[in-house]
Coordinates of C-alpha atoms and ligand atoms in Angstrom, one line a residue:
M82 CA 111.1 84.7 99.6
T83 CA 111.6 88.2 101.0
K84 CA 114.4 88.2 103.6
V85 CA 115.2 90.6 106.4
L86 CA 118.5 90.6 108.2
V87 CA 118.4 91.9 111.8
S88 CA 122.1 92.6 112.8
D89 CA 121.7 94.1 116.3
P90 CA 119.6 93.1 119.3
I91 CA 116.0 94.1 118.6
D92 CA 112.9 93.6 120.7
Q93 CA 110.9 90.5 119.8
A94 CA 107.8 92.7 119.0
G95 CA 109.7 94.0 116.0
I96 CA 110.8 90.5 114.9
D97 CA 107.2 89.3 115.1
I98 CA 106.0 92.2 112.8
L99 CA 108.7 91.4 110.3
S100 CA 107.9 87.7 110.3
Q101 CA 104.4 88.5 109.0
V102 CA 105.9 89.3 105.6
A103 CA 109.5 87.9 105.4
Q104 CA 112.0 85.3 106.6
V105 CA 113.8 87.1 109.4
D106 CA 117.4 86.2 110.2
V107 CA 118.8 87.5 113.4
R108 CA 122.6 87.6 113.3
T109 CA 124.1 90.0 115.7
G110 CA 127.7 90.9 116.1
L111 CA 128.7 90.2 112.5
P112 CA 132.2 91.4 111.5
P113 CA 132.0 93.9 108.6
E114 CA 133.4 91.4 106.1
E115 CA 130.8 88.8 107.0
L116 CA 128.0 91.3 106.7
K117 CA 129.3 92.4 103.3
A118 CA 129.4 88.7 102.2
I119 CA 125.7 88.0 103.1
I120 CA 124.0 91.3 102.6
G121 CA 123.3 90.5 98.9
D122 CA 120.7 88.0 100.0
Y123 CA 118.5 90.5 101.9
D124 CA 115.7 92.8 101.0
A125 CA 115.8 94.7 104.3
L126 CA 118.3 95.4 107.1
M127 CA 117.3 96.3 110.6
I128 CA 120.0 97.7 112.9
R129 CA 120.7 99.7 116.0
S130 CA 124.0 101.6 116.7
G131 CA 126.0 98.4 116.8
T132 CA 126.2 97.9 113.0
T133 CA 128.0 100.3 110.7
V134 CA 126.6 100.3 107.3
T135 CA 129.3 101.6 105.0
A136 CA 129.2 102.5 101.3
E137 CA 131.0 99.2 100.6
I138 CA 128.3 97.2 102.3
I139 CA 125.6 99.1 100.5
E140 CA 127.4 98.4 97.2
A141 CA 127.3 94.7 97.9
A142 CA 123.5 94.9 98.8
D143 CA 122.0 94.0 95.4
K144 CA 118.5 93.4 96.6
L145 CA 118.4 95.8 99.6
R146 CA 115.4 98.1 99.6
I147 CA 115.4 99.5 103.1
I148 CA 117.6 100.0 106.1
G149 CA 115.7 100.4 109.3
R150 CA 117.4 102.0 112.3
A151 CA 115.6 101.0 115.5
G152 CA 116.5 104.3 117.1
V153 CA 117.2 107.9 116.2
G154 CA 120.8 108.4 115.1
V155 CA 121.7 107.3 111.5
D156 CA 125.3 108.4 111.8
N157 CA 126.3 104.7 111.5
V158 CA 124.7 104.5 108.1
D159 CA 126.3 106.0 104.9
V160 CA 123.0 107.7 104.0
P161 CA 124.3 109.4 100.8
A162 CA 125.5 105.9 99.6
A163 CA 122.1 104.4 100.4
T164 CA 120.3 107.3 98.6
K165 CA 122.5 106.9 95.5
R166 CA 121.5 103.2 95.4
G167 CA 117.9 104.0 96.0
V168 CA 117.8 102.3 99.4
L169 CA 115.4 103.9 101.8
V170 CA 116.7 104.7 105.3
V171 CA 114.1 104.9 108.1
N172 CA 114.4 105.5 111.8
S173 CA 112.3 106.0 114.9
P174 CA 112.7 109.6 115.7
E175 CA 110.6 109.6 118.9
G176 CA 110.6 106.0 120.2
N177 CA 113.4 106.4 122.7
T178 CA 113.1 110.2 123.5
I179 CA 111.9 109.6 127.1
A180 CA 114.5 106.9 127.7
A181 CA 117.4 109.1 126.6
A182 CA 116.1 112.1 128.5
E183 CA 115.7 110.0 131.7
Q184 CA 119.2 108.6 131.2
A185 CA 120.6 112.2 131.2
L186 CA 118.6 113.1 134.3
A187 CA 119.7 109.9 136.0
L188 CA 123.3 110.6 135.3
M189 CA 122.9 114.2 136.5
L190 CA 121.4 112.9 139.8
A191 CA 124.0 110.1 140.1
L192 CA 126.8 112.6 139.5
S193 CA 125.6 115.2 142.0
R194 CA 125.2 112.5 144.7
H195 CA 128.2 110.3 143.8
V196 CA 125.9 107.3 143.5
P197 CA 128.2 104.8 141.6
H198 CA 131.3 105.6 143.7
A199 CA 129.4 105.5 147.0
H200 CA 127.8 102.2 146.0
A201 CA 131.2 100.7 145.0
S202 CA 132.8 101.9 148.3
T203 CA 129.9 100.4 150.4
M204 CA 130.1 97.1 148.5
A205 CA 133.8 97.0 149.2
G206 CA 133.1 97.2 152.9
G207 CA 133.3 100.9 153.5
W208 CA 130.9 103.3 155.2
D209 CA 132.1 106.7 154.0
R210 CA 129.4 109.3 154.6
K211 CA 131.7 112.3 154.5
K212 CA 133.5 111.7 151.3
Y213 CA 130.2 111.4 149.3
V214 CA 128.4 114.6 150.4
G215 CA 126.8 115.8 147.2
N216 CA 124.8 118.8 145.9
E217 CA 121.1 119.4 145.2
L218 CA 119.8 120.1 141.7
Y219 CA 117.2 122.4 143.1
K220 CA 117.8 126.1 142.2
K221 CA 121.0 125.1 140.2
K222 CA 121.5 126.4 136.7
L223 CA 121.2 123.8 133.9
G224 CA 122.4 124.5 130.4
V225 CA 120.8 122.3 127.8
V226 CA 122.7 122.2 124.5
G227 CA 120.3 121.2 121.7
L228 CA 116.7 121.9 122.6
G229 CA 115.1 119.2 120.4
K230 CA 113.0 116.3 121.5
I231 CA 115.2 114.9 124.2
G232 CA 116.6 118.3 125.3
S233 CA 113.1 119.7 125.7
H234 CA 112.0 116.8 127.9
V235 CA 115.1 117.2 130.1
A236 CA 114.4 120.9 130.3
R237 CA 110.7 120.2 131.3
V238 CA 111.6 117.7 134.0
A239 CA 114.5 119.9 135.3
K240 CA 112.2 122.9 135.6
A241 CA 109.8 120.7 137.6
M242 CA 112.7 119.9 139.9
G243 CA 113.3 123.6 140.5
M244 CA 116.3 124.1 138.3
D245 CA 116.9 127.3 136.4
V246 CA 117.1 126.1 132.8
M247 CA 119.0 127.9 130.0
A248 CA 119.6 126.5 126.5
Y249 CA 121.8 126.9 123.5
D250 CA 120.3 125.9 120.2
P251 CA 120.9 128.0 117.1
Y252 CA 117.8 126.5 115.3
V253 CA 115.3 127.2 118.1
S254 CA 113.2 130.4 118.0
A255 CA 113.0 132.9 120.8
E256 CA 109.2 132.2 120.9
R257 CA 109.7 128.4 121.4
A258 CA 112.2 129.0 124.2
Q259 CA 109.8 131.5 125.8
Q260 CA 107.0 129.0 125.6
M261 CA 109.2 126.5 127.4
Q262 CA 110.3 129.2 129.9
V263 CA 113.9 128.6 129.0
R264 CA 116.5 131.3 128.6
L265 CA 118.4 131.1 125.2
L266 CA 122.0 132.0 125.7
P267 CA 125.1 131.9 123.4
L268 CA 127.2 128.8 124.0
P269 CA 130.1 130.5 125.9
A270 CA 127.7 132.3 128.2
L271 CA 125.8 129.0 128.9
F272 CA 129.1 127.1 129.7
A273 CA 130.3 130.0 132.0
E274 CA 127.0 130.2 134.0
A275 CA 126.0 126.6 134.2
D276 CA 126.2 124.3 137.3
F277 CA 125.2 121.4 135.0
V278 CA 125.4 121.1 131.2
S279 CA 123.5 118.4 129.3
L280 CA 124.2 117.8 125.6
H281 CA 121.4 116.9 123.3
L282 CA 122.6 117.8 119.9
P283 CA 123.6 115.7 116.9
R284 CA 127.2 114.9 116.0
T285 CA 127.9 116.8 112.7
P286 CA 131.2 118.3 111.3
D287 CA 130.1 121.5 113.1
T288 CA 129.6 119.9 116.5
E289 CA 132.7 117.7 116.5
N290 CA 134.8 118.5 119.5
L291 CA 132.5 121.4 120.3
V292 CA 133.3 120.9 123.9
N293 CA 137.1 121.2 124.0
A294 CA 139.8 122.1 126.6
E295 CA 139.3 125.8 126.0
L296 CA 135.5 125.7 126.6
L297 CA 135.9 123.3 129.6
K298 CA 138.3 125.9 131.2
T299 CA 135.5 128.5 131.1
M300 CA 133.2 126.4 133.3
K301 CA 132.8 126.8 137.1
S302 CA 135.1 124.4 138.9
T303 CA 132.0 122.9 140.5
A304 CA 130.2 122.5 137.2
R305 CA 129.3 119.0 135.8
I306 CA 128.7 117.9 132.3
V307 CA 126.5 115.1 130.9
N308 CA 126.6 113.7 127.4
C309 CA 123.9 111.3 126.3
A310 CA 123.9 112.6 122.8
R311 CA 126.8 111.4 120.6
G312 CA 130.4 110.7 121.2
G313 CA 132.9 113.0 119.5
I314 CA 131.0 116.2 120.6
I315 CA 133.3 116.3 123.6
D316 CA 137.1 116.0 123.3
E317 CA 137.5 112.9 125.5
A318 CA 141.2 113.5 126.4
A319 CA 140.5 117.1 127.4
L320 CA 137.5 116.0 129.5
A321 CA 139.5 113.3 131.3
E322 CA 142.1 115.9 132.2
A323 CA 139.6 118.6 133.2
V324 CA 137.9 116.1 135.6
E325 CA 141.2 114.7 136.9
N326 CA 142.6 118.3 137.5
G327 CA 139.5 119.6 139.1
T328 CA 139.0 122.2 136.3
I329 CA 135.3 121.0 136.4
G330 CA 133.3 119.2 139.1
G331 CA 132.6 116.0 137.2
A332 CA 131.2 114.4 134.1
A333 CA 129.0 111.6 133.0
L334 CA 129.1 110.0 129.6
D335 CA 126.9 107.5 127.8
V336 CA 128.4 107.9 124.4
Y337 CA 131.9 107.9 123.0
A338 CA 133.9 108.9 119.9
K339 CA 134.6 105.3 119.3
E340 CA 132.3 102.6 120.6
P341 CA 132.8 100.3 122.4
L342 CA 135.0 102.6 124.5
E343 CA 138.6 101.6 123.9
A344 CA 140.5 99.8 126.7
G345 CA 143.3 102.5 126.6
S346 CA 140.9 105.5 126.6
P347 CA 142.1 108.2 129.0
L348 CA 138.5 108.2 130.4
R349 CA 139.1 104.8 131.9
Q350 CA 141.9 106.1 134.0
V351 CA 139.8 108.7 135.8
K352 CA 138.9 107.3 139.2
E353 CA 136.5 109.8 140.8
R354 CA 133.8 112.2 139.7
L355 CA 133.4 110.5 136.3
I356 CA 130.5 108.1 135.4
L357 CA 130.6 106.1 132.3
T358 CA 127.8 104.0 130.9
P359 CA 127.9 101.9 127.8
H360 CA 125.5 103.7 125.5
L361 CA 122.4 102.9 127.5
G362 CA 120.3 106.0 126.7
A363 CA 117.8 104.0 124.7
S364 CA 118.1 100.8 126.7
T365 CA 114.7 100.6 128.5
E366 CA 112.2 97.9 127.8
E367 CA 109.7 100.6 126.8
A368 CA 112.0 102.4 124.4
Q369 CA 113.2 99.1 122.8
E370 CA 109.6 97.9 122.2
N371 CA 108.7 101.4 120.8
V372 CA 111.6 101.6 118.3
A373 CA 111.4 98.0 117.3
I374 CA 107.6 98.2 116.5
D375 CA 108.0 101.6 114.9
V376 CA 110.8 100.5 112.5
A377 CA 109.6 97.0 111.9
E378 CA 106.2 98.4 110.8
Q379 CA 107.9 100.7 108.3
I380 CA 110.1 97.9 106.9
R381 CA 107.0 95.7 106.6
D382 CA 105.1 98.4 104.8
V383 CA 107.9 99.2 102.4
L384 CA 108.3 95.5 101.6
L385 CA 104.5 95.5 100.8
G386 CA 105.0 98.5 98.5
L387 CA 103.5 101.0 101.0
P388 CA 105.2 104.3 102.0
A389 CA 107.2 104.7 105.2
R390 CA 106.4 107.3 107.8
S391 CA 109.9 108.3 108.9
A392 CA 112.1 108.2 105.9
V393 CA 115.4 109.9 106.5
N394 CA 116.4 110.2 102.8
I395 CA 113.2 111.3 101.2
P396 CA 112.3 114.4 103.3
G397 CA 108.8 115.7 102.8
L398 CA 107.5 112.4 101.5
N399 CA 106.1 110.5 104.4
A400 CA 103.3 108.1 104.5
E401 CA 100.7 110.7 105.3
V402 CA 101.7 112.9 102.3
M403 CA 101.9 109.8 100.1
E404 CA 98.4 108.8 101.1
Q405 CA 96.9 112.3 100.6
L406 CA 98.6 112.9 97.3
K407 CA 98.4 109.4 95.9
P408 CA 96.6 110.1 92.6
H409 CA 98.5 113.4 92.2
L410 CA 101.9 111.6 92.6
Q411 CA 100.7 108.9 90.2
L412 CA 99.8 111.7 87.7
A413 CA 103.2 113.4 88.1
E414 CA 105.0 110.1 87.5
T415 CA 102.8 109.2 84.5
L416 CA 103.4 112.6 82.9
G417 CA 107.1 112.2 83.6
Q418 CA 107.2 108.9 81.8
L419 CA 105.2 110.2 78.9
L420 CA 107.3 113.3 78.6
S421 CA 110.6 111.4 78.5
Q422 CA 109.3 109.2 75.7
L423 CA 108.1 112.2 73.7
A424 CA 111.5 113.8 74.2
G425 CA 113.2 110.6 73.2
G426 CA 116.6 111.6 74.6
P427 CA 118.5 113.4 77.3
I428 CA 116.7 116.3 78.9
S429 CA 118.5 119.4 80.3
E430 CA 115.6 121.2 81.9
L431 CA 112.3 120.1 83.5
E432 CA 109.6 122.6 84.5
V433 CA 107.0 121.4 86.9
R434 CA 104.0 123.7 86.9
L435 CA 101.3 123.3 89.5
Q436 CA 98.2 125.1 88.1
G437 CA 95.0 126.2 89.8
D438 CA 94.1 124.2 92.9
F439 CA 97.1 121.9 92.3
A440 CA 99.2 124.8 93.5
A441 CA 97.8 124.2 97.0
H442 CA 99.8 120.9 97.2
P443 CA 103.4 120.8 98.3
A444 CA 105.5 120.9 95.1
Q445 CA 108.5 118.8 96.3
P446 CA 106.8 115.4 96.4
L447 CA 105.3 116.1 92.9
V448 CA 108.7 117.1 91.5
V449 CA 110.2 113.9 92.9
A450 CA 107.4 111.8 91.4
A451 CA 107.8 113.6 88.0
L452 CA 111.6 113.0 88.1
K453 CA 111.0 109.3 88.9
G454 CA 108.7 108.9 86.0
L455 CA 111.0 110.9 83.7
L456 CA 114.1 108.8 84.6
S457 CA 112.4 105.4 84.7
T458 CA 112.4 105.2 80.9
A459 CA 116.2 105.1 81.0
L460 CA 116.9 103.6 84.4
G461 CA 113.9 101.2 84.9
D462 CA 113.4 99.8 88.4
S463 CA 116.6 101.3 89.8
I464 CA 115.0 104.7 90.0
N465 CA 112.7 105.4 92.9
Y466 CA 111.6 108.2 95.2
V467 CA 114.8 107.9 97.2
N468 CA 117.3 108.5 94.4
A469 CA 115.3 110.4 91.7
S470 CA 116.4 113.9 92.7
L471 CA 120.0 112.9 93.1
E472 CA 120.1 111.0 89.7
A473 CA 118.5 114.0 88.0
K474 CA 121.1 116.3 89.5
E475 CA 123.9 114.0 88.4
R476 CA 122.4 114.0 84.9
G477 CA 122.5 117.8 84.8
I478 CA 118.7 118.1 84.7
H479 CA 117.8 121.6 85.9
V480 CA 114.4 121.6 87.7
L481 CA 112.1 124.6 87.9
E482 CA 109.0 124.5 90.1
V483 CA 106.2 127.0 89.3
K484 CA 103.0 127.5 91.2
D485 CA 100.4 129.3 89.1
D486 CA 97.1 129.3 91.2
A487 CA 95.5 131.9 88.8
S488 CA 95.3 129.3 86.0
R489 CA 91.9 127.7 86.3
D490 CA 91.5 125.0 83.6
F491 CA 89.9 122.2 85.8
A492 CA 88.3 121.9 89.2
G493 CA 91.2 120.5 91.3
G494 CA 93.7 122.2 89.0
S495 CA 96.3 120.6 86.7
L496 CA 99.9 119.7 86.5
Q497 CA 102.0 120.6 83.5
L498 CA 105.5 119.2 82.8
S499 CA 107.7 120.8 80.2
C500 CA 111.1 119.7 79.1
R501 CA 113.8 121.1 77.0
N502 CA 116.8 119.5 75.4
S503 CA 119.2 120.5 72.6
Q504 CA 116.7 119.5 69.8
A505 CA 113.2 120.3 71.0
S506 CA 110.9 121.1 73.8
H507 CA 107.7 119.2 74.8
S508 CA 105.0 119.6 77.3
V509 CA 102.2 117.5 78.8
T510 CA 99.4 118.5 81.2
G511 CA 97.2 116.2 83.3
A512 CA 94.5 116.4 85.9
V513 CA 93.0 114.2 88.5
F514 CA 89.3 113.8 87.9
A515 CA 86.6 112.4 90.3
E516 CA 87.4 109.1 92.0
G517 CA 91.1 109.7 91.4
E518 CA 90.9 109.1 87.6
L519 CA 93.9 110.5 85.7
R520 CA 93.6 112.4 82.5
I521 CA 96.1 113.7 80.0
T522 CA 94.7 117.1 79.0
T523 CA 97.2 118.6 76.7
I524 CA 100.2 117.4 74.6
D525 CA 102.5 120.1 73.3
E526 CA 99.8 122.6 74.1
F527 CA 97.2 120.7 72.0
P528 CA 94.0 120.0 74.0
V529 CA 93.1 116.3 74.5
N530 CA 91.2 114.3 77.1
V531 CA 92.7 110.8 77.4
A532 CA 93.1 108.4 80.3
P533 CA 96.7 107.1 80.3
S534 CA 97.0 103.4 79.3
R535 CA 99.8 100.9 79.1
H536 CA 100.5 101.2 75.4
M537 CA 99.9 104.5 73.5
L538 CA 100.9 106.1 70.3
F539 CA 101.3 109.9 70.0
T540 CA 101.6 111.6 66.6
R541 CA 102.1 115.1 65.3
H542 CA 100.6 115.5 61.9
R543 CA 98.9 117.8 59.4
D544 CA 95.2 117.9 60.0
M545 CA 94.0 116.7 56.6
P546 CA 91.5 114.1 55.3
G547 CA 92.7 110.5 55.2
I548 CA 95.4 110.4 57.8
I549 CA 93.3 108.9 60.6
G550 CA 92.0 106.2 58.2
Q551 CA 95.4 105.3 56.9
L552 CA 96.9 105.0 60.4
G553 CA 93.9 102.9 61.6
S554 CA 94.2 100.5 58.6
L555 CA 97.9 100.2 59.0
L556 CA 97.6 99.2 62.7
G557 CA 94.8 96.9 61.9
E558 CA 96.8 95.1 59.2
H559 CA 99.5 94.5 61.8
N560 CA 97.0 93.2 64.3
V561 CA 97.5 96.1 66.7
N562 CA 94.1 96.8 68.3
I563 CA 93.1 100.4 68.9
A564 CA 91.2 100.9 72.2
S565 CA 90.6 104.6 71.7
M566 CA 91.7 107.4 69.5
Q567 CA 91.6 111.2 69.9
V568 CA 92.6 114.1 67.8
G569 CA 93.6 117.5 69.2
R570 CA 94.0 120.5 67.0
R571 CA 94.0 124.3 67.5
I572 CA 93.0 125.3 63.9
V573 CA 91.3 123.4 61.1
R574 CA 93.8 121.9 58.7
G575 CA 96.7 123.1 60.8
D576 CA 99.0 121.1 63.0
A577 CA 97.4 118.4 65.1
V578 CA 98.1 115.7 67.6
M579 CA 96.6 112.2 67.7
V580 CA 96.6 110.0 70.8
L581 CA 95.8 106.3 70.4
S582 CA 95.4 103.9 73.3
L583 CA 96.4 100.4 72.1
D584 CA 95.9 96.9 73.4
D585 CA 99.3 95.9 72.0
P586 CA 102.8 97.5 71.7
I587 CA 103.9 98.9 68.4
P588 CA 106.7 96.8 66.8
P589 CA 109.6 99.0 65.6
S590 CA 109.1 97.9 61.9
L591 CA 105.5 99.2 62.1
L592 CA 106.7 102.5 63.4
V593 CA 108.7 103.0 60.2
S594 CA 105.5 102.6 58.2
V595 CA 103.7 105.0 60.5
H596 CA 106.4 107.6 59.9
A597 CA 106.0 107.0 56.1
I598 CA 102.3 108.1 56.1
N599 CA 102.1 111.4 54.2
G600 CA 101.4 114.2 56.6
I601 CA 102.7 112.5 59.8
Q602 CA 105.6 114.6 61.2
E603 CA 106.3 112.7 64.4
A604 CA 105.2 109.4 65.9
H605 CA 106.1 108.4 69.5
P606 CA 105.2 105.0 70.9
V607 CA 104.8 105.3 74.7
T608 CA 104.7 102.5 77.3
L609 CA 103.4 103.6 80.7
Ligands
NAD948 N1 122.4 107.9 124.3 C1 121.4 107.4 123.5 O1 121.2 106.2 123.6 C2 120.6 108.3 122.7 C3 119.3 107.9 122.4 C4 118.5 108.7 121.6 C5 119.1 109.8 121.0 N2 120.4 110.1 121.2 C6 121.0 111.3 120.5 O2 120.6 112.4 121.2 C7 120.6 113.5 120.3 C8 119.4 114.3 120.3 O3 118.3 113.6 119.9 P1 116.8 114.2 119.6 O4 115.9 113.1 119.3 O5 116.5 115.2 120.7 O6 117.1 115.0 118.3 P2 116.4 116.3 117.8 O7 116.7 116.4 116.3 O8 115.0 116.4 118.2 O9 117.2 117.5 118.5 C9 118.5 117.9 118.3 C10 118.5 119.4 118.5 O10 119.9 119.8 118.4 C11 119.9 121.1 117.8 N3 121.2 121.4 117.2 C12 121.7 121.0 116.0 N4 123.0 121.5 115.8 C13 123.2 122.2 117.0 C14 124.4 122.9 117.4 N5 125.4 123.1 116.7 N6 124.3 123.5 118.7 C15 123.2 123.4 119.5 N7 122.1 122.7 119.1 C16 122.1 122.1 117.9 C17 118.8 121.0 116.8 O11 118.3 122.3 116.5 C18 117.7 120.2 117.5 O12 116.9 121.1 118.2 C19 121.0 113.0 119.0 O13 122.4 113.1 118.8 C20 120.7 111.5 119.1 O14 121.4 110.7 118.2 C21 121.2 109.3 122.0
3PG949 O1 120.4 107.1 118.3 C1 119.8 106.4 119.1 O2 118.7 106.1 119.0 C2 120.6 106.0 120.4 O3 121.9 106.3 120.3 C3 120.3 104.6 120.7 O4 121.2 103.7 120.2 P1 121.0 102.1 120.4 O5 119.8 101.7 119.6 O6 122.2 101.4 119.8 O7 120.8 101.9 121.8

């Protein structure tokens, strides 16, 4: 029975989808040791930010095929460790965009009007109208750091509220900023000019403690900062001090370097002009339903053998590409399998050549598929689209991609894989014919026209009378049935190749006899 573990609170809509294909166990708040102890039973894991999926947990996950993050950030998953193990990681890149943007806007408004403190004071019996005089957002300068999905929505709404919006994002073009009517500024200038700063960038080694004591000192003493992105981007001790000392006008945080926020955090000591929420950016009913459905559908699909649409660790190979390129990927994988069996040993170089109309397709997915096929002979089921490139790199396979749209051998083009190792080089070419039918069209540059089949035998031999008959009789004597046979040669009585599609595999003892036939130089049994 396929089993899915849900280890964080997930909307019921997601559980219902998973239940269509698997037994779903919801066990939230598991300590890491307990998660490690049970993960080996599960085919899929669905999480939010509450579960940390370490390399140790992935190592213990013998059956795990997919980790689904019902949200955006996968910084709580050791993605390289998952990739190495061939475990797919998927997320929901857009399901909570609006929720997170609205949380940032809510905190900006709450900060500028002292909403939480005024509420607490009123609830405590007070009626302090003077202390809580605030500021308007209208005509104030907002600096958005990270103009991605959430940052862009914040910028749009802020503009509609009459704010003057500036942004810092080293990866956003001037055209995009112009389209959004946002001024792009360097980070120091943005911090110096802003009345409000809202952070919407990921936490990476580059962005860790990006907002430190030094940068805070450059802000206006009335300026306020909001972080609904990730903890660790702001130095929390420096921020607590800057708010306490009046270096800046206030701050609102939804995310923290360590979550849950530690009891002894200096942030908890700040009494005024600081608002803290417990990572609620994505916590709307709408966003939770969106991300749960988005990720549960992907887990369901992957468990059914279908591609995922938002895979984090196979960039460029989403469901749409997989669907469009299905026969082409299948061809690349088949040619990879065939090539590795012809080579019969380690390969140091693989060339993937997209010829004619094939060159119009993106090369990367075809390279990944070719590598998966190539490595599956040695690594079996442990190799997949997730870890194929990494495994190839670790094995020192140098990959060359070539697009040659001038070569016009077939309508639709062709794909050629060539490999080199210390002893020899081999090449195979294939094409996708009408109705997605696959064909092997050359072997070591000899022309053939063969549909791949489960069991095959490839020979290199001298083109001379009697060889085909001898081989046919030999296989017949050993009860190996030949489904089809083809010979490819470039010159009469020169070197030739023979391709046999067989109904049965060739036993090793029979292969010795095949090699013994006079004129046969090489014989490679192939299983696809
Ligand atoms: N508080 C929450 O509950 C919550 C919810 C959703 C997302 N998030 C977080 O919000 C952040 C933004 O999410 P998104 O969906 O908009 O992501 P996104 O990928 O669409 O946008 C991130 C933007 O940051 C920019 N960026 C990267 N490095 C930068 C740097 N050094 N300086 C400035 N900009 C940089 C990127 O170019 C990109 O435009 C992420 O960290 C995400 O994890 C938090
Ligand atoms: O990255 C995200 O999607 C947000 O931080 C939301 O996290 P959550 O799913 O734990 O609320």
